[in-house]
């Protein structure tokens, strides 16, 4: 891999105590091209503009998939990734669905390793600080025929971040718009799955909500995802989350929470859960928590939800499941506790 180090680091100009999510980028980025059936020319260069013609596939047909990961620094300056091979597997699944070529696992992992080692000073220690990692692949062929691109770029950019939401969030249950339909691309981390949420979410935000709880596209009955997160509902002491069908992203935080919950002896039900069931549990005082999970937020408590013009509030509870999972995951991610699952990988030692 070619590494061209920048001569002008921007590190000193960054106010790490006032970062807005996703607005600041580190000094370097990774780039690799796909041409004639091969991934070629892997390189790390200064973070900069890329040159691309207006006819590139991605602008017209949206062949674009991405991942979201984070790097965490412990107090002895070691940098850690959380289950990086799961992100590799998922970007491969996403690429396949979008008719894009698969990456080799070694390109993905060695690019992460090298880039993070180079920009290691951008990862600040302390809970809440991290570098959000955005690997992405897009169709770069200059051709507007409606066909899969013959050329692609795989890139990784890094963005130092603090927490995504400052507190709990309010969500509106979708009754009209859908995020994904059966047979579609909902399970892939395709760029278009996010872009298509912006308009309905902006309408919900005008009503005072932060995000939408997406429901099944056919009947708008079953809960699927919460904004850009997977969703969990706690009724009494049972934790319920929707199964990852073809309309739901197979979240890495989601599956880690399921594993931790099961190991703690919590009754976990992975099954469809309807809004009617949630409202009935609320009316009987049995609905204890709703929370979302994802890489960016980790765990995000939901304080109220809206459905059919009504607002349903959730009471704050001490030692909630959400806070328990958040604390266990945080300690694993920042190397503050043993890692019984082997989920943590130290940057610099990742085997490729
Ligand atoms: C993530 O949690 O990594 C996401 O995908 C959210 C992102 C769209 C900000």
mmCIF file of C-alpha atoms and ligand atoms in Angstrom:
data_model
loop_
_atom_site.group_PDB
_atom_site.id
_atom_site.type_symbol
_atom_site.label_atom_id
_atom_site.label_comp_id
_atom_site.label_asym_id
_atom_site.label_seq_id
_atom_site.Cartn_x
_atom_site.Cartn_y
_atom_site.Cartn_z
ATOM 1 C CA UNK A 1 0.000 0.000 0.000
ATOM 2 C CA UNK A 2 1.319 3.441 -0.931
ATOM 3 C CA UNK A 3 1.237 5.959 1.918
ATOM 4 C CA UNK A 4 1.631 9.649 1.041
ATOM 5 C CA UNK A 5 1.749 11.558 4.301
ATOM 6 C CA UNK A 6 0.481 15.119 4.326
ATOM 7 C CA UNK A 7 2.961 17.850 5.152
ATOM 8 C CA UNK A 8 0.268 20.024 6.713
ATOM 9 C CA UNK A 9 -1.625 18.445 9.570
ATOM 10 C CA UNK A 10 -4.857 20.218 10.574
ATOM 11 C CA UNK A 11 -4.876 18.541 13.978
ATOM 12 C CA UNK A 12 -3.790 21.626 15.960
ATOM 13 C CA UNK A 13 -6.674 23.726 14.581
ATOM 14 C CA UNK A 14 -9.438 21.397 15.767
ATOM 15 C CA UNK A 15 -11.510 22.128 18.865
ATOM 16 C CA UNK A 16 -12.107 18.579 20.053
ATOM 17 C CA UNK A 17 -14.522 19.756 22.754
ATOM 18 C CA UNK A 18 -16.960 21.235 20.256
ATOM 19 C CA UNK A 19 -17.287 18.734 17.450
ATOM 20 C CA UNK A 20 -20.471 18.469 15.445
ATOM 21 C CA UNK A 21 -21.080 14.915 14.249
ATOM 22 C CA UNK A 22 -19.525 14.223 10.857
ATOM 23 C CA UNK A 23 -18.227 17.705 10.026
ATOM 24 C CA UNK A 24 -14.494 17.380 10.711
ATOM 25 C CA UNK A 25 -12.191 14.939 8.950
ATOM 26 C CA UNK A 26 -8.729 13.683 9.830
ATOM 27 C CA UNK A 27 -5.588 14.372 7.804
ATOM 28 C CA UNK A 28 -5.691 11.264 5.609
ATOM 29 C CA UNK A 29 -8.040 9.019 3.685
ATOM 30 C CA UNK A 30 -7.790 5.617 2.053
ATOM 31 C CA UNK A 31 -8.564 5.117 -1.650
ATOM 32 C CA UNK A 32 -8.604 2.014 -3.829
ATOM 33 C CA UNK A 33 -9.935 1.611 -7.381
ATOM 34 C CA UNK A 34 -11.772 -1.206 -9.090
ATOM 35 C CA UNK A 35 -11.039 -1.667 -12.774
ATOM 36 C CA UNK A 36 -11.092 -4.645 -15.166
ATOM 37 C CA UNK A 37 -12.344 -6.963 -12.425
ATOM 38 C CA UNK A 38 -9.668 -6.139 -9.830
ATOM 39 C CA UNK A 39 -9.211 -3.865 -6.854
ATOM 40 C CA UNK A 40 -6.028 -1.959 -7.598
ATOM 41 C CA UNK A 41 -3.789 0.814 -6.358
ATOM 42 C CA UNK A 42 -4.587 0.901 -2.611
ATOM 43 C CA UNK A 43 -3.237 4.133 -1.172
ATOM 44 C CA UNK A 44 -3.421 6.488 1.757
ATOM 45 C CA UNK A 45 -3.277 10.141 0.784
ATOM 46 C CA UNK A 46 -4.089 13.519 2.321
ATOM 47 C CA UNK A 47 -7.842 14.011 2.896
ATOM 48 C CA UNK A 48 -8.887 16.044 -0.106
ATOM 49 C CA UNK A 49 -11.336 16.522 -2.946
ATOM 50 C CA UNK A 50 -11.576 13.772 -5.516
ATOM 51 C CA UNK A 51 -12.036 14.383 -9.199
ATOM 52 C CA UNK A 52 -15.043 12.713 -10.741
ATOM 53 C CA UNK A 53 -17.014 13.397 -13.902
ATOM 54 C CA UNK A 54 -20.723 14.322 -13.774
ATOM 55 C CA UNK A 55 -21.542 11.141 -15.704
ATOM 56 C CA UNK A 56 -20.313 8.876 -12.889
ATOM 57 C CA UNK A 57 -22.741 6.053 -12.113
ATOM 58 C CA UNK A 58 -23.222 7.035 -8.467
ATOM 59 C CA UNK A 59 -24.883 10.350 -9.371
ATOM 60 C CA UNK A 60 -27.455 8.725 -11.633
ATOM 61 C CA UNK A 61 -28.120 5.209 -10.384
ATOM 62 C CA UNK A 62 -26.924 5.431 -6.808
ATOM 63 C CA UNK A 63 -24.610 2.458 -6.641
ATOM 64 C CA UNK A 64 -23.237 3.338 -3.224
ATOM 65 C CA UNK A 65 -22.898 1.375 0.010
ATOM 66 C CA UNK A 66 -21.202 2.306 3.251
ATOM 67 C CA UNK A 67 -20.338 1.209 6.745
ATOM 68 C CA UNK A 68 -20.206 2.957 10.092
ATOM 69 C CA UNK A 69 -17.597 1.991 12.675
ATOM 70 C CA UNK A 70 -15.754 3.684 15.517
ATOM 71 C CA UNK A 71 -12.210 3.685 16.874
ATOM 72 C CA UNK A 72 -11.773 4.175 20.628
ATOM 73 C CA UNK A 73 -8.625 5.090 22.550
ATOM 74 C CA UNK A 74 -7.886 3.774 26.037
ATOM 75 C CA UNK A 75 -5.829 5.519 28.701
ATOM 76 C CA UNK A 76 -2.633 3.831 27.553
ATOM 77 C CA UNK A 77 -3.057 5.239 24.016
ATOM 78 C CA UNK A 78 -4.080 1.932 22.475
ATOM 79 C CA UNK A 79 -6.729 2.220 19.771
ATOM 80 C CA UNK A 80 -9.535 -0.333 19.529
ATOM 81 C CA UNK A 81 -12.107 -1.352 16.959
ATOM 82 C CA UNK A 82 -15.350 -3.155 17.773
ATOM 83 C CA UNK A 83 -16.096 -6.310 15.736
ATOM 84 C CA UNK A 84 -14.532 -4.964 12.492
ATOM 85 C CA UNK A 85 -14.941 -8.218 10.594
ATOM 86 C CA UNK A 86 -18.715 -7.896 11.046
ATOM 87 C CA UNK A 87 -18.554 -4.593 9.147
ATOM 88 C CA UNK A 88 -16.541 -6.299 6.445
ATOM 89 C CA UNK A 89 -19.142 -9.054 6.126
ATOM 90 C CA UNK A 90 -21.947 -6.526 5.972
ATOM 91 C CA UNK A 91 -20.356 -4.307 3.322
ATOM 92 C CA UNK A 92 -19.943 -7.469 1.228
ATOM 93 C CA UNK A 93 -23.647 -8.299 1.640
ATOM 94 C CA UNK A 94 -24.597 -4.705 0.788
ATOM 95 C CA UNK A 95 -22.310 -4.686 -2.267
ATOM 96 C CA UNK A 96 -23.752 -7.928 -3.564
ATOM 97 C CA UNK A 97 -27.318 -6.546 -3.365
ATOM 98 C CA UNK A 98 -26.299 -3.406 -5.272
ATOM 99 C CA UNK A 99 -24.524 -5.472 -7.975
ATOM 100 C CA UNK A 100 -21.173 -4.114 -6.857
ATOM 101 C CA UNK A 101 -17.938 -6.107 -6.613
ATOM 102 C CA UNK A 102 -16.906 -7.554 -3.269
ATOM 103 C CA UNK A 103 -13.798 -6.291 -1.534
ATOM 104 C CA UNK A 104 -11.203 -8.649 -0.163
ATOM 105 C CA UNK A 105 -11.270 -8.820 3.635
ATOM 106 C CA UNK A 106 -7.540 -8.056 3.682
ATOM 107 C CA UNK A 107 -8.035 -4.758 1.799
ATOM 108 C CA UNK A 108 -10.765 -3.697 4.221
ATOM 109 C CA UNK A 109 -8.901 -4.599 7.417
ATOM 110 C CA UNK A 110 -5.423 -3.505 6.375
ATOM 111 C CA UNK A 111 -6.767 -0.154 5.115
ATOM 112 C CA UNK A 112 -8.441 0.446 8.501
ATOM 113 C CA UNK A 113 -5.306 -0.563 10.355
ATOM 114 C CA UNK A 114 -2.928 1.630 8.357
ATOM 115 C CA UNK A 115 -5.166 4.675 8.212
ATOM 116 C CA UNK A 116 -5.899 4.627 11.938
ATOM 117 C CA UNK A 117 -2.230 4.148 12.795
ATOM 118 C CA UNK A 118 -1.367 7.172 10.686
ATOM 119 C CA UNK A 119 -4.130 9.392 12.108
ATOM 120 C CA UNK A 120 -3.901 7.945 15.642
ATOM 121 C CA UNK A 121 -3.530 11.387 17.269
ATOM 122 C CA UNK A 122 -7.018 12.261 16.062
ATOM 123 C CA UNK A 123 -8.500 9.565 18.303
ATOM 124 C CA UNK A 124 -8.890 11.183 21.720
ATOM 125 C CA UNK A 125 -9.165 9.140 24.921
ATOM 126 C CA UNK A 126 -12.143 9.493 27.251
ATOM 127 C CA UNK A 127 -15.624 7.983 27.140
ATOM 128 C CA UNK A 128 -17.702 9.620 24.435
ATOM 129 C CA UNK A 129 -14.705 10.546 22.295
ATOM 130 C CA UNK A 130 -14.035 8.432 19.248
ATOM 131 C CA UNK A 131 -13.255 8.569 15.575
ATOM 132 C CA UNK A 132 -16.233 7.634 13.435
ATOM 133 C CA UNK A 133 -15.027 5.552 10.503
ATOM 134 C CA UNK A 134 -16.839 5.729 7.207
ATOM 135 C CA UNK A 135 -15.812 3.072 4.662
ATOM 136 C CA UNK A 136 -17.782 3.408 1.421
ATOM 137 C CA UNK A 137 -17.859 2.085 -2.127
ATOM 138 C CA UNK A 138 -19.434 3.787 -5.114
ATOM 139 C CA UNK A 139 -19.821 3.323 -8.858
ATOM 140 C CA UNK A 140 -17.349 5.648 -10.550
ATOM 141 C CA UNK A 141 -17.608 4.676 -14.197
ATOM 142 C CA UNK A 142 -18.317 7.644 -16.453
ATOM 143 C CA UNK A 143 -21.342 6.235 -18.233
ATOM 144 C CA UNK A 144 -25.052 6.969 -17.957
ATOM 145 C CA UNK A 145 -26.324 3.697 -19.426
ATOM 146 C CA UNK A 146 -28.553 2.124 -16.766
ATOM 147 C CA UNK A 147 -26.233 -0.745 -15.917
ATOM 148 C CA UNK A 148 -23.854 -1.625 -13.105
ATOM 149 C CA UNK A 149 -20.739 0.499 -13.111
ATOM 150 C CA UNK A 150 -17.600 -1.192 -14.408
ATOM 151 C CA UNK A 151 -15.443 0.998 -12.167
ATOM 152 C CA UNK A 152 -15.686 1.642 -8.438
ATOM 153 C CA UNK A 153 -13.859 3.419 -5.664
ATOM 154 C CA UNK A 154 -13.505 2.081 -2.137
ATOM 155 C CA UNK A 155 -12.612 4.831 0.303
ATOM 156 C CA UNK A 156 -12.338 5.291 4.042
ATOM 157 C CA UNK A 157 -12.611 8.664 5.722
ATOM 158 C CA UNK A 158 -12.340 9.316 9.463
ATOM 159 C CA UNK A 159 -14.219 11.872 11.509
ATOM 160 C CA UNK A 160 -13.497 12.656 15.171
ATOM 161 C CA UNK A 161 -16.813 12.737 17.056
ATOM 162 C CA UNK A 162 -18.469 13.053 20.423
ATOM 163 C CA UNK A 163 -21.920 11.669 21.213
ATOM 164 C CA UNK A 164 -24.546 11.645 18.454
ATOM 165 C CA UNK A 165 -27.617 12.656 20.480
ATOM 166 C CA UNK A 166 -27.301 14.662 23.665
ATOM 167 C CA UNK A 167 -30.206 12.958 25.479
ATOM 168 C CA UNK A 168 -33.215 10.741 24.921
ATOM 169 C CA UNK A 169 -35.205 11.181 21.721
ATOM 170 C CA UNK A 170 -38.838 11.434 20.621
ATOM 171 C CA UNK A 171 -39.995 9.312 17.714
ATOM 172 C CA UNK A 172 -43.019 9.242 15.434
ATOM 173 C CA UNK A 173 -44.389 5.891 14.280
ATOM 174 C CA UNK A 174 -44.640 5.807 10.468
ATOM 175 C CA UNK A 175 -48.165 5.508 9.094
ATOM 176 C CA UNK A 176 -47.635 6.637 5.513
ATOM 177 C CA UNK A 177 -44.005 6.517 4.410
ATOM 178 C CA UNK A 178 -41.801 3.418 4.374
ATOM 179 C CA UNK A 179 -38.096 2.895 4.679
ATOM 180 C CA UNK A 180 -37.977 -0.497 2.987
ATOM 181 C CA UNK A 181 -40.194 -3.017 1.244
ATOM 182 C CA UNK A 182 -39.928 -6.766 1.092
ATOM 183 C CA UNK A 183 -37.587 -7.806 -1.714
ATOM 184 C CA UNK A 184 -35.909 -4.404 -1.675
ATOM 185 C CA UNK A 185 -32.610 -3.160 -0.271
ATOM 186 C CA UNK A 186 -33.603 -2.458 3.347
ATOM 187 C CA UNK A 187 -31.115 -4.971 4.764
ATOM 188 C CA UNK A 188 -28.220 -3.397 2.859
ATOM 189 C CA UNK A 189 -26.367 -0.337 4.091
ATOM 190 C CA UNK A 190 -27.133 1.376 0.809
ATOM 191 C CA UNK A 191 -26.781 5.159 0.654
ATOM 192 C CA UNK A 192 -30.293 5.506 -0.792
ATOM 193 C CA UNK A 193 -31.858 3.896 2.295
ATOM 194 C CA UNK A 194 -30.738 6.931 4.245
ATOM 195 C CA UNK A 195 -31.418 9.635 1.659
ATOM 196 C CA UNK A 196 -35.007 8.419 1.288
ATOM 197 C CA UNK A 197 -35.617 8.910 5.029
ATOM 198 C CA UNK A 198 -34.738 12.595 5.033
ATOM 199 C CA UNK A 199 -38.028 13.957 3.698
ATOM 200 C CA UNK A 200 -40.423 11.992 5.972
ATOM 201 C CA UNK A 201 -38.080 12.654 8.892
ATOM 202 C CA UNK A 202 -38.146 16.399 8.164
ATOM 203 C CA UNK A 203 -41.971 16.274 8.357
ATOM 204 C CA UNK A 204 -41.776 14.450 11.697
ATOM 205 C CA UNK A 205 -39.259 17.022 12.946
ATOM 206 C CA UNK A 206 -41.737 19.812 12.156
ATOM 207 C CA UNK A 207 -44.101 18.044 14.582
ATOM 208 C CA UNK A 208 -41.425 18.059 17.281
ATOM 209 C CA UNK A 209 -40.048 14.539 16.839
ATOM 210 C CA UNK A 210 -36.397 13.610 16.319
ATOM 211 C CA UNK A 211 -36.778 10.448 14.283
ATOM 212 C CA UNK A 212 -39.262 8.037 12.759
ATOM 213 C CA UNK A 213 -39.983 4.502 13.854
ATOM 214 C CA UNK A 214 -40.269 2.728 10.543
ATOM 215 C CA UNK A 215 -43.009 0.130 10.234
ATOM 216 C CA UNK A 216 -43.623 -2.603 7.663
ATOM 217 C CA UNK A 217 -44.486 -1.094 4.296
ATOM 218 C CA UNK A 218 -47.592 -3.232 3.780
ATOM 219 C CA UNK A 219 -49.725 -2.499 6.837
ATOM 220 C CA UNK A 220 -47.633 -0.068 8.904
ATOM 221 C CA UNK A 221 -48.170 -2.323 11.896
ATOM 222 C CA UNK A 222 -44.861 -3.933 12.782
ATOM 223 C CA UNK A 223 -41.889 -1.947 14.076
ATOM 224 C CA UNK A 224 -38.790 -2.275 11.924
ATOM 225 C CA UNK A 225 -36.165 0.381 12.696
ATOM 226 C CA UNK A 226 -35.923 3.689 14.527
ATOM 227 C CA UNK A 227 -34.395 6.290 12.231
ATOM 228 C CA UNK A 228 -30.901 5.022 11.493
ATOM 229 C CA UNK A 229 -31.021 2.551 14.409
ATOM 230 C CA UNK A 230 -32.362 -0.895 15.234
ATOM 231 C CA UNK A 231 -35.136 -0.865 17.791
ATOM 232 C CA UNK A 232 -35.703 -2.634 21.106
ATOM 233 C CA UNK A 233 -38.873 -2.672 23.228
ATOM 234 C CA UNK A 234 -38.960 -3.796 26.854
ATOM 235 C CA UNK A 235 -42.329 -5.051 28.076
ATOM 236 C CA UNK A 236 -42.106 -5.903 31.784
ATOM 237 C CA UNK A 237 -38.697 -7.606 31.859
ATOM 238 C CA UNK A 238 -38.787 -9.096 28.368
ATOM 239 C CA UNK A 239 -36.672 -7.499 25.661
ATOM 240 C CA UNK A 240 -38.200 -7.664 22.198
ATOM 241 C CA UNK A 241 -36.628 -6.775 18.870
ATOM 242 C CA UNK A 242 -37.697 -7.403 15.291
ATOM 243 C CA UNK A 243 -35.951 -10.215 13.407
ATOM 244 C CA UNK A 244 -33.540 -9.064 10.704
ATOM 245 C CA UNK A 245 -35.569 -9.762 7.610
ATOM 246 C CA UNK A 246 -34.802 -8.321 4.182
ATOM 247 C CA UNK A 247 -36.194 -4.951 5.303
ATOM 248 C CA UNK A 248 -34.056 -4.547 8.417
ATOM 249 C CA UNK A 249 -30.345 -3.827 8.782
ATOM 250 C CA UNK A 250 -28.407 -6.516 10.626
ATOM 251 C CA UNK A 251 -27.013 -4.119 13.216
ATOM 252 C CA UNK A 252 -23.763 -5.069 14.933
ATOM 253 C CA UNK A 253 -24.732 -3.194 18.112
ATOM 254 C CA UNK A 254 -28.137 -4.907 17.908
ATOM 255 C CA UNK A 255 -26.669 -8.398 17.856
ATOM 256 C CA UNK A 256 -24.169 -7.515 20.589
ATOM 257 C CA UNK A 257 -27.036 -6.338 22.827
ATOM 258 C CA UNK A 258 -28.984 -9.550 22.197
ATOM 259 C CA UNK A 259 -25.939 -11.603 23.212
ATOM 260 C CA UNK A 260 -25.264 -9.550 26.365
ATOM 261 C CA UNK A 261 -28.950 -9.637 27.356
ATOM 262 C CA UNK A 262 -29.169 -13.409 26.935
ATOM 263 C CA UNK A 263 -25.988 -13.872 28.972
ATOM 264 C CA UNK A 264 -27.448 -11.719 31.737
ATOM 265 C CA UNK A 265 -30.463 -14.044 31.864
ATOM 266 C CA UNK A 266 -32.832 -11.471 30.344
ATOM 267 C CA UNK A 267 -35.675 -13.010 28.392
ATOM 268 C CA UNK A 268 -35.071 -11.918 24.768
ATOM 269 C CA UNK A 269 -37.687 -12.381 22.078
ATOM 270 C CA UNK A 270 -36.584 -11.830 18.494
ATOM 271 C CA UNK A 271 -39.934 -11.591 16.779
ATOM 272 C CA UNK A 272 -42.205 -9.137 14.998
ATOM 273 C CA UNK A 273 -43.660 -6.593 17.410
ATOM 274 C CA UNK A 274 -46.665 -4.503 16.435
ATOM 275 C CA UNK A 275 -47.477 -0.946 17.414
ATOM 276 C CA UNK A 276 -50.797 -2.258 18.823
ATOM 277 C CA UNK A 277 -48.900 -4.507 21.225
ATOM 278 C CA UNK A 278 -46.683 -1.595 22.291
ATOM 279 C CA UNK A 279 -49.683 0.676 22.894
ATOM 280 C CA UNK A 280 -51.548 -1.992 24.811
ATOM 281 C CA UNK A 281 -48.494 -2.585 27.019
ATOM 282 C CA UNK A 282 -48.253 1.192 27.543
ATOM 283 C CA UNK A 283 -51.907 1.435 28.575
ATOM 284 C CA UNK A 284 -51.400 -1.317 31.156
ATOM 285 C CA UNK A 285 -48.186 0.190 32.535
ATOM 286 C CA UNK A 286 -46.178 -2.785 31.225
ATOM 287 C CA UNK A 287 -44.136 -0.874 28.647
ATOM 288 C CA UNK A 288 -40.880 -0.084 30.437
ATOM 289 C CA UNK A 289 -38.481 1.061 27.723
ATOM 290 C CA UNK A 290 -37.953 1.626 24.028
ATOM 291 C CA UNK A 291 -34.465 2.275 22.733
ATOM 292 C CA UNK A 292 -32.521 2.334 19.508
ATOM 293 C CA UNK A 293 -29.072 0.883 18.877
ATOM 294 C CA UNK A 294 -26.424 1.663 16.289
ATOM 295 C CA UNK A 295 -22.768 2.450 15.859
ATOM 296 C CA UNK A 296 -23.156 6.214 15.880
ATOM 297 C CA UNK A 297 -25.490 6.393 18.895
ATOM 298 C CA UNK A 298 -24.563 3.098 20.604
ATOM 299 C CA UNK A 299 -27.810 3.040 22.626
ATOM 300 C CA UNK A 300 -30.356 5.848 22.430
ATOM 301 C CA UNK A 301 -33.240 5.983 24.885
ATOM 302 C CA UNK A 302 -36.647 6.949 23.516
ATOM 303 C CA UNK A 303 -38.633 9.141 25.896
ATOM 304 C CA UNK A 304 -41.872 9.296 23.910
ATOM 305 C CA UNK A 305 -43.484 8.159 20.694
ATOM 306 C CA UNK A 306 -46.303 9.499 18.600
ATOM 307 C CA UNK A 307 -48.907 7.409 16.808
ATOM 308 C CA UNK A 308 -52.197 8.435 15.176
ATOM 309 C CA UNK A 309 -52.059 11.992 16.530
ATOM 310 C CA UNK A 310 -51.433 10.785 20.083
ATOM 311 C CA UNK A 311 -48.276 11.103 22.151
ATOM 312 C CA UNK A 312 -47.178 8.345 24.527
ATOM 313 C CA UNK A 313 -44.606 9.149 27.188
ATOM 314 C CA UNK A 314 -42.257 6.686 28.786
ATOM 315 C CA UNK A 315 -41.242 7.147 32.391
ATOM 316 C CA UNK A 316 -37.589 7.426 33.287
ATOM 317 C CA UNK A 317 -36.430 4.292 35.066
ATOM 318 C CA UNK A 318 -33.331 3.718 37.182
ATOM 319 C CA UNK A 319 -30.945 1.008 35.975
ATOM 320 C CA UNK A 320 -32.747 0.702 32.666
ATOM 321 C CA UNK A 321 -31.774 -2.033 30.259
ATOM 322 C CA UNK A 322 -30.655 0.714 27.857
ATOM 323 C CA UNK A 323 -28.219 2.186 30.397
ATOM 324 C CA UNK A 324 -26.963 -1.281 31.362
ATOM 325 C CA UNK A 325 -26.192 -2.264 27.754
ATOM 326 C CA UNK A 326 -24.658 1.119 27.066
ATOM 327 C CA UNK A 327 -22.349 0.783 30.042
ATOM 328 C CA UNK A 328 -21.292 -2.811 29.264
ATOM 329 C CA UNK A 329 -20.637 -2.013 25.598
ATOM 330 C CA UNK A 330 -18.781 1.202 26.406
ATOM 331 C CA UNK A 331 -16.470 -0.599 28.821
ATOM 332 C CA UNK A 332 -15.695 -3.267 26.233
ATOM 333 C CA UNK A 333 -15.136 -0.695 23.493
ATOM 334 C CA UNK A 334 -12.795 1.515 25.555
ATOM 335 C CA UNK A 335 -10.858 -1.419 27.038
ATOM 336 C CA UNK A 336 -12.180 -0.662 30.507
ATOM 337 C CA UNK A 337 -13.383 -4.192 31.210
ATOM 338 C CA UNK A 338 -12.534 -7.724 30.135
ATOM 339 C CA UNK A 339 -13.934 -8.639 26.725
ATOM 340 C CA UNK A 340 -15.435 -12.108 27.220
ATOM 341 C CA UNK A 341 -16.724 -12.190 23.644
ATOM 342 C CA UNK A 342 -13.502 -11.278 21.844
ATOM 343 C CA UNK A 343 -15.216 -8.297 20.193
ATOM 344 C CA UNK A 344 -12.384 -5.821 20.682
ATOM 345 C CA UNK A 345 -9.466 -5.634 18.186
ATOM 346 C CA UNK A 346 -6.415 -3.505 18.814
ATOM 347 C CA UNK A 347 -5.409 -1.350 15.865
ATOM 348 C CA UNK A 348 -1.944 -2.322 14.751
ATOM 349 C CA UNK A 349 -2.427 -5.963 15.697
ATOM 350 C CA UNK A 350 -5.419 -6.826 13.516
ATOM 351 C CA UNK A 351 -4.608 -9.979 11.588
ATOM 352 C CA UNK A 352 -5.323 -9.719 7.889
HETATM 353 C C1 LIG B 1 -24.352 4.276 12.160
HETATM 354 O O1 LIG B 1 -24.800 4.121 13.292
HETATM 355 O O2 LIG B 1 -23.191 3.969 11.834
HETATM 356 C C2 LIG B 1 -25.194 4.829 11.131
HETATM 357 O O3 LIG B 1 -25.352 4.239 10.125
HETATM 358 C C3 LIG B 1 -25.746 6.139 11.381
HETATM 359 C C4 LIG B 1 -25.191 7.105 10.396
HETATM 360 C C5 LIG B 1 -26.084 7.163 9.210
HETATM 361 C C6 LIG B 1 -24.911 8.430 11.000
#
